[in-house]
Short mmCIF file of C-alpha atoms in Angstrom, two decimals:
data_model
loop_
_atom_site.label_atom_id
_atom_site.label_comp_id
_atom_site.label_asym_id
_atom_site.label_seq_id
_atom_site.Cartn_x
_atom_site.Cartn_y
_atom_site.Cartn_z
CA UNK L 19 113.98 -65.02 9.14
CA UNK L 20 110.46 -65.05 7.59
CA UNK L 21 107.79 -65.21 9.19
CA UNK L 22 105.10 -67.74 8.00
CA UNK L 23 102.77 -68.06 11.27
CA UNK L 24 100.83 -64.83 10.73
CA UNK L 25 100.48 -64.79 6.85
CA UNK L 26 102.78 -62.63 4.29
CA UNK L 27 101.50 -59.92 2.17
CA UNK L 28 102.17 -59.96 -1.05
CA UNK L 29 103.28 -56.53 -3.29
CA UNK L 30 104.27 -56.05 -7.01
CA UNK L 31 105.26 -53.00 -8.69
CA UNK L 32 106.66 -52.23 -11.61
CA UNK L 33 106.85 -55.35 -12.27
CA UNK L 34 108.62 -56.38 -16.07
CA UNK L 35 109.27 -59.41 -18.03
CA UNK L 36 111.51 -59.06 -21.50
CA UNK L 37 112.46 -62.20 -23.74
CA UNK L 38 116.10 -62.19 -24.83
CA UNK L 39 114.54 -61.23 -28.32
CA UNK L 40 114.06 -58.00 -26.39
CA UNK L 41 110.58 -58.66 -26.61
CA UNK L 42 108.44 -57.08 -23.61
CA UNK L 43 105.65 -59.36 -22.50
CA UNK L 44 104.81 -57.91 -19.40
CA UNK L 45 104.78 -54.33 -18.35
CA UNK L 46 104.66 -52.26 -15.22
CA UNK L 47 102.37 -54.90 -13.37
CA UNK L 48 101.11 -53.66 -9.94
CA UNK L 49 99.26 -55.09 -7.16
CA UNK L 50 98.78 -56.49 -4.36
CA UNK L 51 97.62 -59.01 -1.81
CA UNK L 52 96.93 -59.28 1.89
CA UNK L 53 96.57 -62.92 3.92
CA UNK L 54 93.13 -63.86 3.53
CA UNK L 55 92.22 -62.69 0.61
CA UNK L 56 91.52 -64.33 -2.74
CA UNK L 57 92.65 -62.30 -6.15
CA UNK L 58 91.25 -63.54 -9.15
CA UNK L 59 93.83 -63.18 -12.34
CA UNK L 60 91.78 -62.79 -15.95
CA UNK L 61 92.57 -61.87 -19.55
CA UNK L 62 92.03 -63.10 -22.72
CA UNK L 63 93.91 -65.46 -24.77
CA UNK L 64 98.30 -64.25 -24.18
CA UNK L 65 97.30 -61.99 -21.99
CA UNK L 66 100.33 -62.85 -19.50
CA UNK L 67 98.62 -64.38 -16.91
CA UNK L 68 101.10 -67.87 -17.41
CA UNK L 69 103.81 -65.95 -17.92
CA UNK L 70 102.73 -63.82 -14.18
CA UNK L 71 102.56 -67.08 -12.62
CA UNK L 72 106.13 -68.42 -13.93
CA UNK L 73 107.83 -65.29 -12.67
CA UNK L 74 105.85 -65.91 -9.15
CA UNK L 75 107.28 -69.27 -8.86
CA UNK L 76 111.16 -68.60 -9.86
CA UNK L 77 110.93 -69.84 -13.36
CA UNK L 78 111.44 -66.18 -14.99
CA UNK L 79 113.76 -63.56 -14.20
CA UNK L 80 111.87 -60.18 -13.94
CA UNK L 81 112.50 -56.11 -13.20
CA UNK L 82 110.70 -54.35 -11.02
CA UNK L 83 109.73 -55.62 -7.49
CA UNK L 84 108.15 -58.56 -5.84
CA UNK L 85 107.74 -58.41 -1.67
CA UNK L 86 106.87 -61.65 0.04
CA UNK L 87 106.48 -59.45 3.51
CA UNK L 88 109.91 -56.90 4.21
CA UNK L 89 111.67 -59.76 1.56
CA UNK L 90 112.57 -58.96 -2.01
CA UNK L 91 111.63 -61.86 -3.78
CA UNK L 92 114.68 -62.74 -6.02
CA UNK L 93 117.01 -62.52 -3.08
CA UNK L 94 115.14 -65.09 -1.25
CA UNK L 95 116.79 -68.62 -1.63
CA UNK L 96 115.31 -71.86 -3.73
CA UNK L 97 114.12 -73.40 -0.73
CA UNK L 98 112.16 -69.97 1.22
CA UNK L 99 110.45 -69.68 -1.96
CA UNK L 100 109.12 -73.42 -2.06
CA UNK L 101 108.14 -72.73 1.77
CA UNK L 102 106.28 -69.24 0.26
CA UNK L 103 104.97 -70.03 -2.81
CA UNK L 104 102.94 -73.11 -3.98
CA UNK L 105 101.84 -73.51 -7.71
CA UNK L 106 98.61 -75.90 -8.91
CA UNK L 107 99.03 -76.03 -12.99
CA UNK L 108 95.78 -76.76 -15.12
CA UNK L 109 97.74 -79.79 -15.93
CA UNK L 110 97.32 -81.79 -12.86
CA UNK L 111 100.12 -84.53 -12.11
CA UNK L 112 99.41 -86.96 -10.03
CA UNK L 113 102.11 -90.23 -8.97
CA UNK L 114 101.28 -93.94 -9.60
CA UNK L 115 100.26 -93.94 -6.09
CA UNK L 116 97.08 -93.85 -3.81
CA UNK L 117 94.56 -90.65 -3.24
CA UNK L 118 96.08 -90.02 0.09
CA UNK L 119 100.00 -90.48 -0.33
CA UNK L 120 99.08 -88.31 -3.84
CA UNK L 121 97.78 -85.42 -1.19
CA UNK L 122 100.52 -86.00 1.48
CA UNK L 123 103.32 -86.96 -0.07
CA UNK L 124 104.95 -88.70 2.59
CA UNK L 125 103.53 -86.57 5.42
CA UNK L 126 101.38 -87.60 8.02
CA UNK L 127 98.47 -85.23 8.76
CA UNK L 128 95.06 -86.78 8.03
CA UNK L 129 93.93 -86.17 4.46
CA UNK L 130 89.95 -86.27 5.66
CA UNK L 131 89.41 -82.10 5.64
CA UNK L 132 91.49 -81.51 1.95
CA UNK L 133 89.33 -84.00 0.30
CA UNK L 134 86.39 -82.47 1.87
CA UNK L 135 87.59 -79.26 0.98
CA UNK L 136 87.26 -80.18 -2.56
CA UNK L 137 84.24 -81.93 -2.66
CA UNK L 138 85.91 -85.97 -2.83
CA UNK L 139 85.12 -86.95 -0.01
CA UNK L 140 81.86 -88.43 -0.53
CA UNK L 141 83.27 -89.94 -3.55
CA UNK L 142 86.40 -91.36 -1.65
CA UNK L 143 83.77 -92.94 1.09
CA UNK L 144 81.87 -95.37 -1.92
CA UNK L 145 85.42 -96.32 -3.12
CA UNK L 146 86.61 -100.15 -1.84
CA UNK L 147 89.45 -98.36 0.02
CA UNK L 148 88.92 -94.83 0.35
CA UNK L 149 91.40 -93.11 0.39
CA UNK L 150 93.91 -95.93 0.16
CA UNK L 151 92.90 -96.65 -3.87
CA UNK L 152 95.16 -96.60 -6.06
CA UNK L 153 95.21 -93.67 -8.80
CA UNK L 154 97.00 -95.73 -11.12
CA UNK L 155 99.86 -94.19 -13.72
CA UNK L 156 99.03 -90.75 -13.97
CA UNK L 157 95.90 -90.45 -12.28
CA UNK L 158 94.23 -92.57 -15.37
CA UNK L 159 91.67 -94.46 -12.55
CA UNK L 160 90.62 -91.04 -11.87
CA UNK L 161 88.05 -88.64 -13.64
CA UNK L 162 89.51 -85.14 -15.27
CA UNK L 163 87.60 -83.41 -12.55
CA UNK L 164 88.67 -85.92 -10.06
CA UNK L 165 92.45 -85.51 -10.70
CA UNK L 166 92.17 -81.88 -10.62
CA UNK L 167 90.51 -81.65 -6.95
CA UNK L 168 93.17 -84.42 -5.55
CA UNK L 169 96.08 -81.92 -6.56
CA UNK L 170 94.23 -78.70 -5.38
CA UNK L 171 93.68 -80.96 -2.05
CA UNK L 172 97.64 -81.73 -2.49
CA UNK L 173 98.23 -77.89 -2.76
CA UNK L 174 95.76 -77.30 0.54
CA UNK L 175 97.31 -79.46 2.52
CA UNK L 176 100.90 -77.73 2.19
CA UNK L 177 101.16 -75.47 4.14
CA UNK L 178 103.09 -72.51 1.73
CA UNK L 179 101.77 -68.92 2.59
CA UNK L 180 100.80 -68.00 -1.30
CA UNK L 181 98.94 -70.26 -3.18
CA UNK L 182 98.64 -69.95 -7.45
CA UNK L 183 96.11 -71.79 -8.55
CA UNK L 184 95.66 -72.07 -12.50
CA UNK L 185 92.25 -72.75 -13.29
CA UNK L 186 91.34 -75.31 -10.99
CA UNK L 187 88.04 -75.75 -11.61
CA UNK L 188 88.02 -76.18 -15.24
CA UNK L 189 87.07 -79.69 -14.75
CA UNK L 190 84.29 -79.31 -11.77
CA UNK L 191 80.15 -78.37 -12.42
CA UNK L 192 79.04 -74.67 -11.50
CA UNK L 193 77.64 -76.49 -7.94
CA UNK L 194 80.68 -77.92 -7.45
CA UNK L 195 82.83 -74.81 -8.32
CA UNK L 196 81.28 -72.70 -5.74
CA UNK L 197 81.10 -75.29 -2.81
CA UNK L 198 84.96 -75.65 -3.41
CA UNK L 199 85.50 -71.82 -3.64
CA UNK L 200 83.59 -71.52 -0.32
CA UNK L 201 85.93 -73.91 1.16
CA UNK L 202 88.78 -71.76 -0.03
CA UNK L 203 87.76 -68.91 1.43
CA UNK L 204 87.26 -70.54 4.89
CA UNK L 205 90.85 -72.38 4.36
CA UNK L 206 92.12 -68.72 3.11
CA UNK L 207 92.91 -67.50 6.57
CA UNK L 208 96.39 -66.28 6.71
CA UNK L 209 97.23 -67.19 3.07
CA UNK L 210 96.89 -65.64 0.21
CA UNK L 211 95.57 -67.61 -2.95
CA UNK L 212 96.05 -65.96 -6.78
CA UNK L 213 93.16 -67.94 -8.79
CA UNK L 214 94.13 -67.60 -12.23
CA UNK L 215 90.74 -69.01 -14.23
CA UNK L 216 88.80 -67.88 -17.82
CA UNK L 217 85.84 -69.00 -15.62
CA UNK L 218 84.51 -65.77 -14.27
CA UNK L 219 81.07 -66.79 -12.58
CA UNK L 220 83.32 -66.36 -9.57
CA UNK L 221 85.06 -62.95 -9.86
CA UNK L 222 82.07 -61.03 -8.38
CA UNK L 223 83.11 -62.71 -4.86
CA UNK L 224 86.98 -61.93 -5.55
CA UNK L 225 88.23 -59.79 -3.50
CA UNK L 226 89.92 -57.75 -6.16
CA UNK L 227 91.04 -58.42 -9.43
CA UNK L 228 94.11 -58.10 -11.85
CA UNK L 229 92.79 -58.20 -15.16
CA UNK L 230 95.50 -58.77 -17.96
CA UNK L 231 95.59 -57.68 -21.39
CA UNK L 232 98.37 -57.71 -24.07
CA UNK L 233 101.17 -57.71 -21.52
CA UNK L 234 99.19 -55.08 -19.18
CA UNK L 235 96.70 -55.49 -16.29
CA UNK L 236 94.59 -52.83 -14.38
CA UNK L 237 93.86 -53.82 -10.70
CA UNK L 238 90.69 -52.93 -9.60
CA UNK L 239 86.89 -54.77 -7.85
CA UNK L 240 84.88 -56.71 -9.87
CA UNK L 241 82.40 -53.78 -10.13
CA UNK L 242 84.88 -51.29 -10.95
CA UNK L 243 85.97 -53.21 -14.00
CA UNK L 244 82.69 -53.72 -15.06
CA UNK L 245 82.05 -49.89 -15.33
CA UNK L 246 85.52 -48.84 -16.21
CA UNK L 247 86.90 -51.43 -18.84
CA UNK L 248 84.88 -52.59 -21.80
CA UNK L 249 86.63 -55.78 -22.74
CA UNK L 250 86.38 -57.47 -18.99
CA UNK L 251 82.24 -55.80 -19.08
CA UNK L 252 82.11 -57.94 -22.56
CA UNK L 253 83.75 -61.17 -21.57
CA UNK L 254 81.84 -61.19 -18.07
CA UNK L 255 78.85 -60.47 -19.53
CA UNK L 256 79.16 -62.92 -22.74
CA UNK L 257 79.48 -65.59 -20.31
CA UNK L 258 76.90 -65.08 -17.47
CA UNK L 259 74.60 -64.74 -20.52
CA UNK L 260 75.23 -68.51 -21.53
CA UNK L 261 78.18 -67.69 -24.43
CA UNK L 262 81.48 -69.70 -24.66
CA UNK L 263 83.10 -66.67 -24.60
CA UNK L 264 85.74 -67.04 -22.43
CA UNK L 265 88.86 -65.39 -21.34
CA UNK L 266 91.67 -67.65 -21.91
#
């Protein structure tokens, strides 16, 4: 049985991904990740990183090896890996429903910290009723940047032990982005969290990073890949100095 109360590690190696075109479009990936810690995922445009997070969800069939703890992940069954493994797309869906049954989803543990987590909970407080309102279809009562925090306060508030989250703040102010990434990190105990984002204002407070290119990635700190790999140096750079450069 896996164990999910004190946090699963998380180890790739070798990992590869061929079309049936024969095609590779990702080679020998390593890493890994420890509960706790937050691993930011980069690259510019096809780099792999969506094609990473399909294989870390079941969607792809890879070579190579993925651990979730002692477990190999493709002998793990549909259901362990929904228990392991929770995915937030950049493409947030949300049900014709209200804020909270959109975060629980039929559950019954209070909603109050998630929303707080992602900084809606002073906006939930001025609405009529809170948390009760209605999204309507699709989320289409909501902001961009609102619909985006109520599904990463959806993915918070289940409970899975690895959390992929890809590019959740795209829609959120620089302020906003690091009060929420703060709140990760305190909610990070025990779990591990893969932030995939072109954003990388954040990456200096990663604790390491996987940076992708053409299929590949090198896994190193923030400041390592600044000295050691020009393209990551150029695209961090390009964007703390105002640019629209941005890894995508």
């Amino acid at each position: 049985a896996l164990d999910f109360a004190s946090g699963v590690p998380l180890t790739v190696r070798n990992l590869n991904v061929t079309w049936e075109d024969g095609q590779k479009v990702l080679s020998d990936i390593n890493f890994e990740a420890a509960p706790g810690q937050i691993i930011g995922i980069t690259g510019p445009v096809a780099c792999g990183k969506t094609t990473l997070a399909r294989v870390l969800i079941g969607e792809l069939a890879y070579e190579g090896s993925i651990k979730l703890g002692m477990t190999e992940y493709s002998e793990m069954s549909d259901y362990e890996k929904s228990r392991m493994i929770s995915y937030l797309g950049h493409q947030p869906e949300l049900m014709s429903d209200t804020l909270e049954e959109n975060v629980c989803l039929g559950e019954k543990k209070e909603t109050d910290s998630y929303f707080r987590a992602v900084c809606m909970d002073e906006e939930i407080r001025k609405m009529p009723l809170k948390e009760k309102t209605s999204v309507g279809s699709g989320g289409i009562r909501l902001s961009g940047g609102q619909q985006a925090r109520c599904a990463l306060a959806r993915t918070l508030y289940h409970d899975a032990q690895i959390l992929i989250l890809d590019d959740p703040f795209s829609a959120v102010d620089q302020k906003t982005e690091q009060e929420i990434f703060d709140n990760l990190k305190k909610m990070a105990e025990g779990r591990t969290i893969l932030l995939i984002s072109h954003r990388l204002k954040l990456f200096p407070q990663m604790d390491k990073v996987l940076f992708m290119e053409k299929g590949h990635a090198v896994f190193s700190s923030h400041a390592d890949l600044l000295r050691t790999n020009q393209i990551y140096a150029g695209l961090f750079g390009a964007q703390m100095n105002g640019g629209t450069e941005y890894a995508e």
